[in-house]
PDB file of C-alpha atoms in Angstrom:
ATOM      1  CA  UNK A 882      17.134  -9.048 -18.812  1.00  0.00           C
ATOM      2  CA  UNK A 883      15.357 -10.493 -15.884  1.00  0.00           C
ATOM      3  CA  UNK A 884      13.169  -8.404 -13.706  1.00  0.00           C
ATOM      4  CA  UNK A 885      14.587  -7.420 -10.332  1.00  0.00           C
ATOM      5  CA  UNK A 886      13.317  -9.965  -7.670  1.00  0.00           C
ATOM      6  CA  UNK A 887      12.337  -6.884  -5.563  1.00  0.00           C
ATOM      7  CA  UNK A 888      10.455  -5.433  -8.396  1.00  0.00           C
ATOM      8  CA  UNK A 889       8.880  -8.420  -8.988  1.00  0.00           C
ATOM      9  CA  UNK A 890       8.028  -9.313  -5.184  1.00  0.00           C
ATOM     10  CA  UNK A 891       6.406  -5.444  -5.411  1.00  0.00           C
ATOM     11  CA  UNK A 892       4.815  -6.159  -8.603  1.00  0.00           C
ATOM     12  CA  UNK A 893       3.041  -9.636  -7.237  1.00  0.00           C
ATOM     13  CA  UNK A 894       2.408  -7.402  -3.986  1.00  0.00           C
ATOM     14  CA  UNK A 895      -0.271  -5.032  -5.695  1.00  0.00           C
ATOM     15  CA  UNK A 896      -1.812  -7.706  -8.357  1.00  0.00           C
ATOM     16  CA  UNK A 897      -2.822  -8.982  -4.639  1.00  0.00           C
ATOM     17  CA  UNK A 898      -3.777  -5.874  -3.190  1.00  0.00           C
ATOM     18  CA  UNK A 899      -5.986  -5.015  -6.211  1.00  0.00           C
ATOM     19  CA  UNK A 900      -7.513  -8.521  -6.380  1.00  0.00           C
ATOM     20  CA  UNK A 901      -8.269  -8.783  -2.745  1.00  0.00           C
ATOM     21  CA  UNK A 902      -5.884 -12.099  -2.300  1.00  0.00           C
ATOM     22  CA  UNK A 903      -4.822 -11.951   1.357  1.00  0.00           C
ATOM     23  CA  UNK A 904      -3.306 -15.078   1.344  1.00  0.00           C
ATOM     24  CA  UNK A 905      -0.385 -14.074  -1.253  1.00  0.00           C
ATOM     25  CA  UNK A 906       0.086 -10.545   0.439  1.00  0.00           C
ATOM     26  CA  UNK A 907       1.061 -12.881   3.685  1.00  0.00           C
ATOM     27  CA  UNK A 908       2.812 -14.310   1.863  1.00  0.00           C
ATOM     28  CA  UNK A 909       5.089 -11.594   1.011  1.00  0.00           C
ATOM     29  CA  UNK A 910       4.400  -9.713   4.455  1.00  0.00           C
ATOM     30  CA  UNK A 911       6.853 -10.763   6.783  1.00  0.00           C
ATOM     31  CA  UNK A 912       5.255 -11.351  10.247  1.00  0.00           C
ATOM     32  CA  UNK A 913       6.839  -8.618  11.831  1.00  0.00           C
ATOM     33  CA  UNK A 914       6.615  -6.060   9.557  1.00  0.00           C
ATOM     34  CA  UNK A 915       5.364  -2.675   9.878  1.00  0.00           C
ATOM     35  CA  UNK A 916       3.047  -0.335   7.596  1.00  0.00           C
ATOM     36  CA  UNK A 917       3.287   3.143   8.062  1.00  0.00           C
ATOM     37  CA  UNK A 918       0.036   5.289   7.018  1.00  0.00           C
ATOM     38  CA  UNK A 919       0.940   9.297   6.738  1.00  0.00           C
ATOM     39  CA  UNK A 920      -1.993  11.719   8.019  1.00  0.00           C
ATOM     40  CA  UNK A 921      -4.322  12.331  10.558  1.00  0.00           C
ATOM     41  CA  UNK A 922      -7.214   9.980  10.061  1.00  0.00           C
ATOM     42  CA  UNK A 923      -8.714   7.472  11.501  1.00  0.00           C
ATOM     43  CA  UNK A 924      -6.785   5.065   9.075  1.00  0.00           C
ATOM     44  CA  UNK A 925      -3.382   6.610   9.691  1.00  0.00           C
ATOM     45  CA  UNK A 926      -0.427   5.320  11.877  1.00  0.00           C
ATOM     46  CA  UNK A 927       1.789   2.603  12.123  1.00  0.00           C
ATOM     47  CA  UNK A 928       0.445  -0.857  11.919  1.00  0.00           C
ATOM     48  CA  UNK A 929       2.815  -3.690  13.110  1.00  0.00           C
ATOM     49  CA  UNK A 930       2.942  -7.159  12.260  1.00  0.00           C
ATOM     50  CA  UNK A 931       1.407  -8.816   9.635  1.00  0.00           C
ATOM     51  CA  UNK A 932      -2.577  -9.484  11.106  1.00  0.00           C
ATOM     52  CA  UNK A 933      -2.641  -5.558  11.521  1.00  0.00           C
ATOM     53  CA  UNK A 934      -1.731  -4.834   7.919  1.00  0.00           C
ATOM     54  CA  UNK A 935      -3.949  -7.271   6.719  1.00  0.00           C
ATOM     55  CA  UNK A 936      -6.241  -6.349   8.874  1.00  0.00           C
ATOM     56  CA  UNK A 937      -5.528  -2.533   7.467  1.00  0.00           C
ATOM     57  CA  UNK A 938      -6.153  -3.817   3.845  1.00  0.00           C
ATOM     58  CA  UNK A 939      -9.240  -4.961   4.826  1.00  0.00           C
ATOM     59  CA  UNK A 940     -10.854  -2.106   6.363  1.00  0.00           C
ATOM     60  CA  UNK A 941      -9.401  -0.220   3.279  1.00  0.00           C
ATOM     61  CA  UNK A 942     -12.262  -2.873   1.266  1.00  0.00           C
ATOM     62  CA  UNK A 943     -14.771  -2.349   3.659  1.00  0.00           C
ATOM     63  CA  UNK A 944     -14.388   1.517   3.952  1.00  0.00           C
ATOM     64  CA  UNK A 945     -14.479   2.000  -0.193  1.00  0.00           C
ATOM     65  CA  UNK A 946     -16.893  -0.496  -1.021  1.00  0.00           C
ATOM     66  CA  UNK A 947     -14.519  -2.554  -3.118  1.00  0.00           C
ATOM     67  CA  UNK A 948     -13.602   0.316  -5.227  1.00  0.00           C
ATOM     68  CA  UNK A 949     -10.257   1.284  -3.355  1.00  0.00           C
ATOM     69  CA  UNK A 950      -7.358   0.798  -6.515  1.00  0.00           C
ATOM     70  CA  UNK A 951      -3.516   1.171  -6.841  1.00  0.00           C
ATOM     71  CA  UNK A 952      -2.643   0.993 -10.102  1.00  0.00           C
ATOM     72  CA  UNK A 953       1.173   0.516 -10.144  1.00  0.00           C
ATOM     73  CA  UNK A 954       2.833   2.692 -12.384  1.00  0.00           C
ATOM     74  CA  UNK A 955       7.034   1.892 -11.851  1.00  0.00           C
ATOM     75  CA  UNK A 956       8.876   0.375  -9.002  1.00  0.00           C
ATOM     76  CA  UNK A 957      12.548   0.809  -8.918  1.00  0.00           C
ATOM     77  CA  UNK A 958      15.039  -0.647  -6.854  1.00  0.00           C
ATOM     78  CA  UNK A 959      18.369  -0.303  -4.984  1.00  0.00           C
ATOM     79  CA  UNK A 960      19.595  -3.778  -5.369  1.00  0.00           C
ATOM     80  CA  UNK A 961      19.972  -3.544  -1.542  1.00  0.00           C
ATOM     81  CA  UNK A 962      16.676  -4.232  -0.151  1.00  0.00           C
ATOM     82  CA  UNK A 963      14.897  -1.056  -1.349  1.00  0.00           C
ATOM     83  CA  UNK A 964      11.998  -0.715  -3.708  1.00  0.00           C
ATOM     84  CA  UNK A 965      10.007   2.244  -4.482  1.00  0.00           C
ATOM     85  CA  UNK A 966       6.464   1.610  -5.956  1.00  0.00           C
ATOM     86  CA  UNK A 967       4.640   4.453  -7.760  1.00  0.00           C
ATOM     87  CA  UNK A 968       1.228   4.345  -8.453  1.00  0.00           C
ATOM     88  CA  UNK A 969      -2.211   5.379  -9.267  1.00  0.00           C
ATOM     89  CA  UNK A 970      -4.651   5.618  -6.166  1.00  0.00           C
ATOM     90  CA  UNK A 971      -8.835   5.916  -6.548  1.00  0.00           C
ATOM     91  CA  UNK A 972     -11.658   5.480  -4.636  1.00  0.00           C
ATOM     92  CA  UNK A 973     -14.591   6.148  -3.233  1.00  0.00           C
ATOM     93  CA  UNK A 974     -16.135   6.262   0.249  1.00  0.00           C
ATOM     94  CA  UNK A 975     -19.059   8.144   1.732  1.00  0.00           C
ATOM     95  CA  UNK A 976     -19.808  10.537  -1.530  1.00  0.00           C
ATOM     96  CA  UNK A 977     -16.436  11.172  -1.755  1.00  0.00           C
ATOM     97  CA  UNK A 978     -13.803  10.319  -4.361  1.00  0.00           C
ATOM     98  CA  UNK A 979     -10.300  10.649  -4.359  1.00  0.00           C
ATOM     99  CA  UNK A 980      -7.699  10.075  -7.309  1.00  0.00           C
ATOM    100  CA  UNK A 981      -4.321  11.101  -7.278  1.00  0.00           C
ATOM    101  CA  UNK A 982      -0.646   9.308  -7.295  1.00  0.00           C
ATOM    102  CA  UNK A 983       1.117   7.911  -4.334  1.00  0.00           C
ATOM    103  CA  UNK A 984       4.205   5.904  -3.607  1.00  0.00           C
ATOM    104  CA  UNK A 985       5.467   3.063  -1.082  1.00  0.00           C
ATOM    105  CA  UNK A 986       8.733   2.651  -0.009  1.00  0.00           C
ATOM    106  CA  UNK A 987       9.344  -0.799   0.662  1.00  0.00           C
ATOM    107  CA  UNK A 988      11.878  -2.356   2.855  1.00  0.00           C
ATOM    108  CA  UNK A 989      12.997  -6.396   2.028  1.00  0.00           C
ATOM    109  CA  UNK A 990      14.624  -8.529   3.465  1.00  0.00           C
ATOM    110  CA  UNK A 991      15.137 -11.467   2.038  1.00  0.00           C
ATOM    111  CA  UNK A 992      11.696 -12.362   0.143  1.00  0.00           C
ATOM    112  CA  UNK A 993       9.536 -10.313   2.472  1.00  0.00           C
ATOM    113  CA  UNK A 994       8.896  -6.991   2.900  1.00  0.00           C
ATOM    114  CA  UNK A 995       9.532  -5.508   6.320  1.00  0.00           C
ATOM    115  CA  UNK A 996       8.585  -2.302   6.418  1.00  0.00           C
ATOM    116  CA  UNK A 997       6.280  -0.293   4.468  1.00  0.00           C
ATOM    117  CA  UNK A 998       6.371   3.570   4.129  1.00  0.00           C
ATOM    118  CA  UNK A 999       3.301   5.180   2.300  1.00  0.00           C
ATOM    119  CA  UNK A1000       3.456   8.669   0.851  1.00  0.00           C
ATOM    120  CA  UNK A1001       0.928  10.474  -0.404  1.00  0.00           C
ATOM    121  CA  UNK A1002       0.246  13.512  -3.505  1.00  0.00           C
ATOM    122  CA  UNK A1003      -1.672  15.679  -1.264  1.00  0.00           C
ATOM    123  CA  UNK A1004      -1.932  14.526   2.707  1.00  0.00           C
ATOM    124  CA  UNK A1005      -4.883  17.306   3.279  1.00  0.00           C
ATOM    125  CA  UNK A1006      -6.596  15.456   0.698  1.00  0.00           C
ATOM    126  CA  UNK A1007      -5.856  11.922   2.034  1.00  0.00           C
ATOM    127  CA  UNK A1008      -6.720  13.549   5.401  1.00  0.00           C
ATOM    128  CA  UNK A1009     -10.282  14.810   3.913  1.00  0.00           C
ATOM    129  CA  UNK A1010     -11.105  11.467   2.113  1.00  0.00           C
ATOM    130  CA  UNK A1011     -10.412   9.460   5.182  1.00  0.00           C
ATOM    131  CA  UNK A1012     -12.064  11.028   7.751  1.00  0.00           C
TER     132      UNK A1012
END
């Protein structure tokens, strides 16, 4: 049986992230759409439309030295524009490392995602790492 097109659209989404290709995760990222960041860091909040998450992925790079990783573990789907993505998370940044699991909830519409909703293991980690 085929692979959920949701699943898949997730799937492509993080071979992206982890390989730095900006120009597919536009390509998925619909131009409105909005990332939401939990915690209280300087990389936190809501970043709308697709330059600011991009723009968010990139400071994510800068900020770990290339080492920042999501290593996807499962997505599953609702079959009504809902996939959940759990994964692996490293990386390290000023002496610090961090390594723990995380999830996105993804909103799609059609063959974009709209809306992205991170959660985190441990948000006083995140918080920590971050800052």
């Amino acid at each position: 049986m085929a692979e959920h097109p949701h699943a898949a659209l997730v799937r492509r989404g993080y071979e992206a992230f982890n390989g730095g290709d900006m120009d597919t995760l536009r390509a998925l990222i619909a131009t409105d759409a909005t990332q939401h960041v939990p915690g209280d860091h300087p990389l936190s909040g809501d970043f709308k439309g697709q330059d600011a998450i991009i723009d968010l992925y990139r400071r994510f790079a800068e900020e770990t030295n290339g080492t920042m990783r999501a290593e996807l573990r499962n997505v599953f789907v609702d079959g009504r524009g809902h996939a959940v993505a759990v994964h692996h998370f490293t990386a390290e940044r000023q002496g610090k490392r961090i390594d723990e699991d995380g999830t996105i909830v993804f909103r799609i519409v059609g063959e974009k995602a709209t809306d992205l909703d991170e959660c985190v293991e441990d948000i006083d980690r995140a918080n920590d790492f971050w800052s």
